[in-house]
């Protein structure tokens, strides 16, 4: 064939290309010689020649008569070829196409346990090719395609043009890698396949198949090879079998290779951890964790608690597991006996047949203090807020409470174990406290140096100060005093002493953008949205002290809108950093109403969390200046992780700063997230990152230079983390919806193959596909190339030769 191409001057075909040959006529219209007519005339002429020679050459042997008939017939055919102007039409063709779909949904990251001997033998054979230690479903699919130096792929590439896609939702064309081949000597396509991760948050196989059919509608593939576990997580319409009829209508068989086991996919997953981050020596520390089972209903699981620096187990709980995805709450307890910063490790014991052991472990960091939190509660008269707050703090074993009641008689300190006769007189006495709560007190009852000591307590010692508004003095009576400097709000000259204007009915404080990010205001253990809904459903309050606007750098955590103020919001909770410490202004004294029917469920959580939050600066012994947090500690795959960088000290960063967060993930992966200032809160910078694969992550904020940019410039992703950098940790779990269905759907794959007239193969029999793949149709890749035959000298020479040979034969036979 190569010689014919060369001899006729036809451009040679390239690797993987072929030739389609055909005949074309271009006779003058007057002759009306189509190809069909040419054949008809040729047949008629041959029959006529045969009849003549059978009649005239009856005396000749059959061999001679046959030779004469053949020579005359060939001459006749050559003449007709010349009359019809016959040409050779040549078209270059490419290989038929084949589509390959590789499932990268999260369920393909599961590891199965097999009973089939063929499956275990195949896994042993592919073990050296697996890209990961564990033979996950995707890992097996990658090994099938790339094992033995890509034997499977190379076989397909010899006979078909490959269109390779990955899919979870939509089908994504796979671009050959240009990096790994240089490192590992692999084929670029094989390297790209090995780079795939099982991180899709939904599985829509029917959608992916229809997209491929549409992409290749001009040149339908010989078949669609689908490497999948058959799971569809978004509804019946996305099942693979739903696309089988579309594929059959286009004569494209579906040929799935199934990855998974008939055994149920089982897993136990540790979820959110709830625990205090500051506790005290010899006080109980309770750590609550959610345990989600899949495929282990009725089985018992053991959950243990230990410190990361020790192997000994502190506490153990055994629980019975329920239905798939239904969390079991496990509480573990420790009584720390020493002071320090400790990392607690919560682990769920591996059960037989678990498919993922990465989510059986959680970590929680705790600071243990030897002494209790010292809180000073000062009030003029025993208001309702004082009457409810005092016993709440007295009952908490982590708090050492002292109270000062200005209107009490002289015998009161002897009758109440927490009561002091007067406000601390000496500087050292006041600085020994962690948090001071000032109610509606009269400053004339304080000694001359008390307010100066209070300022030093906050600004230099990092203490926390809470100011509870009142109708007499707080804050209206603190103008032109050292306390006015500590207040997070401006004193309004028009403020009423009887309450804010326009609030004639009950109101509920609403969390601001800043407030929604504050852990101290999380009254619900659920999401931030659930917590906001809880605040909106709390019992209403009926008194609010009107104030001026917040001071620069202060943050409004909760507010309430008033029609009497033109829709402008009144601040209810305002926080500001003052030096090393923090000051909270609470514009109402009616939070005690939250105790209605639920006692201290929300009221107690608010006060205890807020006191611990304000004491942290002093507990840390330093002014960190910044605080980095995420809105949750555990995310589902596909969810966006929100970062909030809060300036505790307004001078910690230039006003034009553009801070970043460095996110460190599994296998040393690092990414950077740019943060933007929030218009509602200039001291809060927020940003988010999405599409993180499952795993544990550590995030930290690099320091910012005078120009407002992170130190290190474009190289911050490779810069070591400074010891003083604010940081936080979180975890990304496989999407909950994706893992609600984990079982291998072999029946679905068989049904799709049968409906589309394809075939199904288990992964250990994938080589059978190489023998059963349809041949497909060659694809024209160039325009038709025409080679005239009718005017070639070889044809004229053949005609002359045939006529001459016939004349000589007739002469010898005596027919002339």
Tab-separated table of C-alpha atoms in Angstrom, residues 53 56-65 68 813-815:
chain	number	residue	atom	x	y	z
A	53	UNK	CA	-16.140	-15.951	-29.685
A	56	UNK	CA	-16.917	-18.035	-34.258
A	57	UNK	CA	-14.352	-20.104	-32.395
A	58	UNK	CA	-16.243	-23.348	-32.013
A	59	UNK	CA	-13.294	-25.217	-33.528
A	60	UNK	CA	-10.834	-23.787	-31.027
A	61	UNK	CA	-10.013	-25.375	-27.714
A	62	UNK	CA	-11.733	-23.804	-24.649
A	63	UNK	CA	-8.398	-22.474	-23.344
A	64	UNK	CA	-7.716	-20.444	-26.518
A	65	UNK	CA	-11.285	-19.202	-26.716
A	68	UNK	CA	-9.385	-14.371	-26.688
A	813	UNK	CA	-5.996	-19.519	-34.852
A	814	UNK	CA	-6.871	-18.804	-38.493
A	815	UNK	CA	-9.672	-16.396	-37.596
